[in-house]
PDB file of C-alpha atoms in Angstrom:
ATOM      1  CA  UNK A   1     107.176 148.570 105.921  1.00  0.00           C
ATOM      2  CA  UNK A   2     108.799 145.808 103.633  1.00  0.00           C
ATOM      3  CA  UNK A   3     110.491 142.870 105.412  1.00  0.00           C
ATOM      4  CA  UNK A   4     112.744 140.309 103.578  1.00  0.00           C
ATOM      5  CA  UNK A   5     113.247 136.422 104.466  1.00  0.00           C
ATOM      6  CA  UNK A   6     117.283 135.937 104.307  1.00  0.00           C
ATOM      7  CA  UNK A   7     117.643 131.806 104.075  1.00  0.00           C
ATOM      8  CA  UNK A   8     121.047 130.561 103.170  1.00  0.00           C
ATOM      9  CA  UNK A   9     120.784 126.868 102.105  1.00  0.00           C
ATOM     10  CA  UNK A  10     123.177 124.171 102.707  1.00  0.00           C
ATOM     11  CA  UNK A  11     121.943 121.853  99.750  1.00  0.00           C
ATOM     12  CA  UNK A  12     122.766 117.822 100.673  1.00  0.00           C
ATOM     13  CA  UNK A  13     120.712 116.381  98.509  1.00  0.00           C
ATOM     14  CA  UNK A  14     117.812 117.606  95.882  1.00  0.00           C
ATOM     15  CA  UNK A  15     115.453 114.696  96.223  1.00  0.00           C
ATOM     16  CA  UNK A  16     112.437 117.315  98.050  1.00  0.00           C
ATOM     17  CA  UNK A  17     113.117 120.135  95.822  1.00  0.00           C
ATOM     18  CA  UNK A  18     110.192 119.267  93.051  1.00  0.00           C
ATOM     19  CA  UNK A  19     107.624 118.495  96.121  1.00  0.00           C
ATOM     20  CA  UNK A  20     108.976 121.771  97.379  1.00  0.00           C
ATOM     21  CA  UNK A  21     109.541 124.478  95.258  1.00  0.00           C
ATOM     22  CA  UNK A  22     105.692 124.984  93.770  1.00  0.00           C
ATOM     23  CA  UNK A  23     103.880 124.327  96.767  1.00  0.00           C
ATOM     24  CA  UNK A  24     106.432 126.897  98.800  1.00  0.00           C
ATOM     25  CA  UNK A  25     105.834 129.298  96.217  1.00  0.00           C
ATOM     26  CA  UNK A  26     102.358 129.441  96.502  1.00  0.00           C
ATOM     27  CA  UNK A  27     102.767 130.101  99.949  1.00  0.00           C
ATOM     28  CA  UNK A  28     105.014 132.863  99.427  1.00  0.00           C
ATOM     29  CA  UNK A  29     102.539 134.334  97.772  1.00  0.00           C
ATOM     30  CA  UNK A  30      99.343 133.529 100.055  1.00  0.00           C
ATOM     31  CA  UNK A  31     100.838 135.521 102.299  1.00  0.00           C
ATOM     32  CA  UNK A  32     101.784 138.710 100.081  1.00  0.00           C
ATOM     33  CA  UNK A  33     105.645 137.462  99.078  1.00  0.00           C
ATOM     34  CA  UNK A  34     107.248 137.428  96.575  1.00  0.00           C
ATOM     35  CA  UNK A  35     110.690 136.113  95.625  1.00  0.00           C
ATOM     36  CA  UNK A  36     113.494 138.839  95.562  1.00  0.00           C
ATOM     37  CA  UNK A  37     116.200 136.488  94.716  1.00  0.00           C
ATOM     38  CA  UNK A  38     116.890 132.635  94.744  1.00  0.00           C
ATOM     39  CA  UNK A  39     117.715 129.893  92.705  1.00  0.00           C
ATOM     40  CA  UNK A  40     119.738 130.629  89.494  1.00  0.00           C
ATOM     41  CA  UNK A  41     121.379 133.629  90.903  1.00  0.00           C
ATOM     42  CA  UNK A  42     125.385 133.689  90.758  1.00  0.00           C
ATOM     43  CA  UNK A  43     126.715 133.949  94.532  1.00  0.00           C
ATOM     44  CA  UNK A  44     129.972 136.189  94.327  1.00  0.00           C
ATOM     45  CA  UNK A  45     132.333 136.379  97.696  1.00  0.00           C
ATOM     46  CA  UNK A  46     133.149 140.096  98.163  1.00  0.00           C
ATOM     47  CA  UNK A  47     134.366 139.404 101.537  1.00  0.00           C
ATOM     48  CA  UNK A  48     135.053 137.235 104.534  1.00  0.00           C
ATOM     49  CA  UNK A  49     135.978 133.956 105.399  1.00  0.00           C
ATOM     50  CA  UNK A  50     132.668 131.578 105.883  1.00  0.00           C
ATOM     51  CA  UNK A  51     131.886 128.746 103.207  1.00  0.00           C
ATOM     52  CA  UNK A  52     128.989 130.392 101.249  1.00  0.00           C
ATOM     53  CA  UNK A  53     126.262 129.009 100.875  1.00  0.00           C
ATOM     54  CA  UNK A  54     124.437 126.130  97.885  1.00  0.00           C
ATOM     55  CA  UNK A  55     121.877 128.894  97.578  1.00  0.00           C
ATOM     56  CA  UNK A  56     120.776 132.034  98.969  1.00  0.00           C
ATOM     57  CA  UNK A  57     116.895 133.289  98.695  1.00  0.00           C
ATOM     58  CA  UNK A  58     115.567 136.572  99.750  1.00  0.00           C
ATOM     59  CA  UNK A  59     111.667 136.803 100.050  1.00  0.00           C
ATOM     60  CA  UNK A  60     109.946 140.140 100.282  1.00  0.00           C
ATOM     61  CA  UNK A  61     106.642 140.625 102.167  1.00  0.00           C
ATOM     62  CA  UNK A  62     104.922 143.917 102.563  1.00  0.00           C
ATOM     63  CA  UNK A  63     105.175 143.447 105.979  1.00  0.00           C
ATOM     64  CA  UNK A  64     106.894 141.717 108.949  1.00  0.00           C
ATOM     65  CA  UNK A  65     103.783 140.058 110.523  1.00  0.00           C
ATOM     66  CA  UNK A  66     103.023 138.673 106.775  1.00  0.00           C
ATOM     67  CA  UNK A  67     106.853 137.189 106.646  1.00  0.00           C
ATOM     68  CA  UNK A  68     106.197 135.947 110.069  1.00  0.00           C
ATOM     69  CA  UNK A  69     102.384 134.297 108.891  1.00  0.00           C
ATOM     70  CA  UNK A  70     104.477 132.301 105.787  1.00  0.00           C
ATOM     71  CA  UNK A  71     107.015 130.724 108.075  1.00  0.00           C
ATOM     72  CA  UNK A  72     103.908 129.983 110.551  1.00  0.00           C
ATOM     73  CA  UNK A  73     101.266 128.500 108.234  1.00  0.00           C
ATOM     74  CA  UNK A  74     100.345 125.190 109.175  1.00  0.00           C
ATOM     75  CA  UNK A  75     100.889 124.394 105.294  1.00  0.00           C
ATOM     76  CA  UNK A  76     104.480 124.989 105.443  1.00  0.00           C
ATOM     77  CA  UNK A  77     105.562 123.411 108.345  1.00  0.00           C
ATOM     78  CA  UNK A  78     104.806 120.048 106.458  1.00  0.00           C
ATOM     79  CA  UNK A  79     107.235 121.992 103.661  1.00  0.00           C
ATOM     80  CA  UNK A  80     110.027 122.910 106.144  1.00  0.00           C
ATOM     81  CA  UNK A  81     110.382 119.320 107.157  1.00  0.00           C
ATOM     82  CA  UNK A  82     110.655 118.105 103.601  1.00  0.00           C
ATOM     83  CA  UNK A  83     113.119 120.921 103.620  1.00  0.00           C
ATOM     84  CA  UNK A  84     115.088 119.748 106.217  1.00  0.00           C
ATOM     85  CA  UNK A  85     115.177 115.958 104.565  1.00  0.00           C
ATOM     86  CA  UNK A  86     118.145 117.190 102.127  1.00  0.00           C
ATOM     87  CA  UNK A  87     119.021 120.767 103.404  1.00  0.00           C
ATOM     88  CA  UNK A  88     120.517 122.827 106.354  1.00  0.00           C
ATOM     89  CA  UNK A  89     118.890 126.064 106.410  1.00  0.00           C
ATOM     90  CA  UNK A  90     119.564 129.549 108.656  1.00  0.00           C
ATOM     91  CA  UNK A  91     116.931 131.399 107.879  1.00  0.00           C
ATOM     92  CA  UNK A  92     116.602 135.197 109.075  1.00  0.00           C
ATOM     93  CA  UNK A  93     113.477 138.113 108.985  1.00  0.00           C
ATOM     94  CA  UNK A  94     115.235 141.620 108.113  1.00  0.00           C
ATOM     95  CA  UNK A  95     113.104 144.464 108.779  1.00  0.00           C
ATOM     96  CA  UNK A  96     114.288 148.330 108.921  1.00  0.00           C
ATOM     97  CA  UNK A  97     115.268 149.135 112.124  1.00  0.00           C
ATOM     98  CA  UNK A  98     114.677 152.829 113.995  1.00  0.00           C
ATOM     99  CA  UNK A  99     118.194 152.640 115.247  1.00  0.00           C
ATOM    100  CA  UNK A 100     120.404 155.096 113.606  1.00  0.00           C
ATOM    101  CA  UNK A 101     124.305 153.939 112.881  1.00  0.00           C
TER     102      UNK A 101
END
């Protein structure tokens, strides 16, 4: 079943985005990602209160364990840290849930 990566970026600065953006990429899709939604999209309040965020991605894995495997690799925790030089990040896993509403 397909999970999705939900990171909202608070963007400081852009000095680690060049290093970044390729080599994250390629992880994304070392592990069967793909982006869903990122960078260059239009971010339109519908409702609520919170300040939205400098960007919004949404990654899409065929599985949870292979969403899971990105944000593990060894590889990318060198990545996240660049990351983390010029952005705050909360990043979330959504998967379906068995609980009905």
């Amino acid at each position: 079943m397909a999970a999705y990566i939900v990171a909202q970026l608070d963007v400081k600065n852009t000095d680690w985005q060049k290093a970044y953006g390729p080599k994250a990429g390629a992880l994304v899709q070392k592990h069967g990602g793909k982006v869903f939604a990122g960078a260059g999209y239009a971010l339109e309040r519908l409702e609520g209160k919170k300040p939205l965020p400098s960007v919004l991605f949404i990654l899409e894995f065929p599985s949870a364990e292979q969403a899971k495997a990105w944000d593990n690799d060894p590889e990318y925790a060198q990545l996240i840290d660049l990351r983390q030089t010029g952005a705050d990040a909360d990043i979330v896993v959504l998967t379906a849930s068995t609980r009905t509403v």
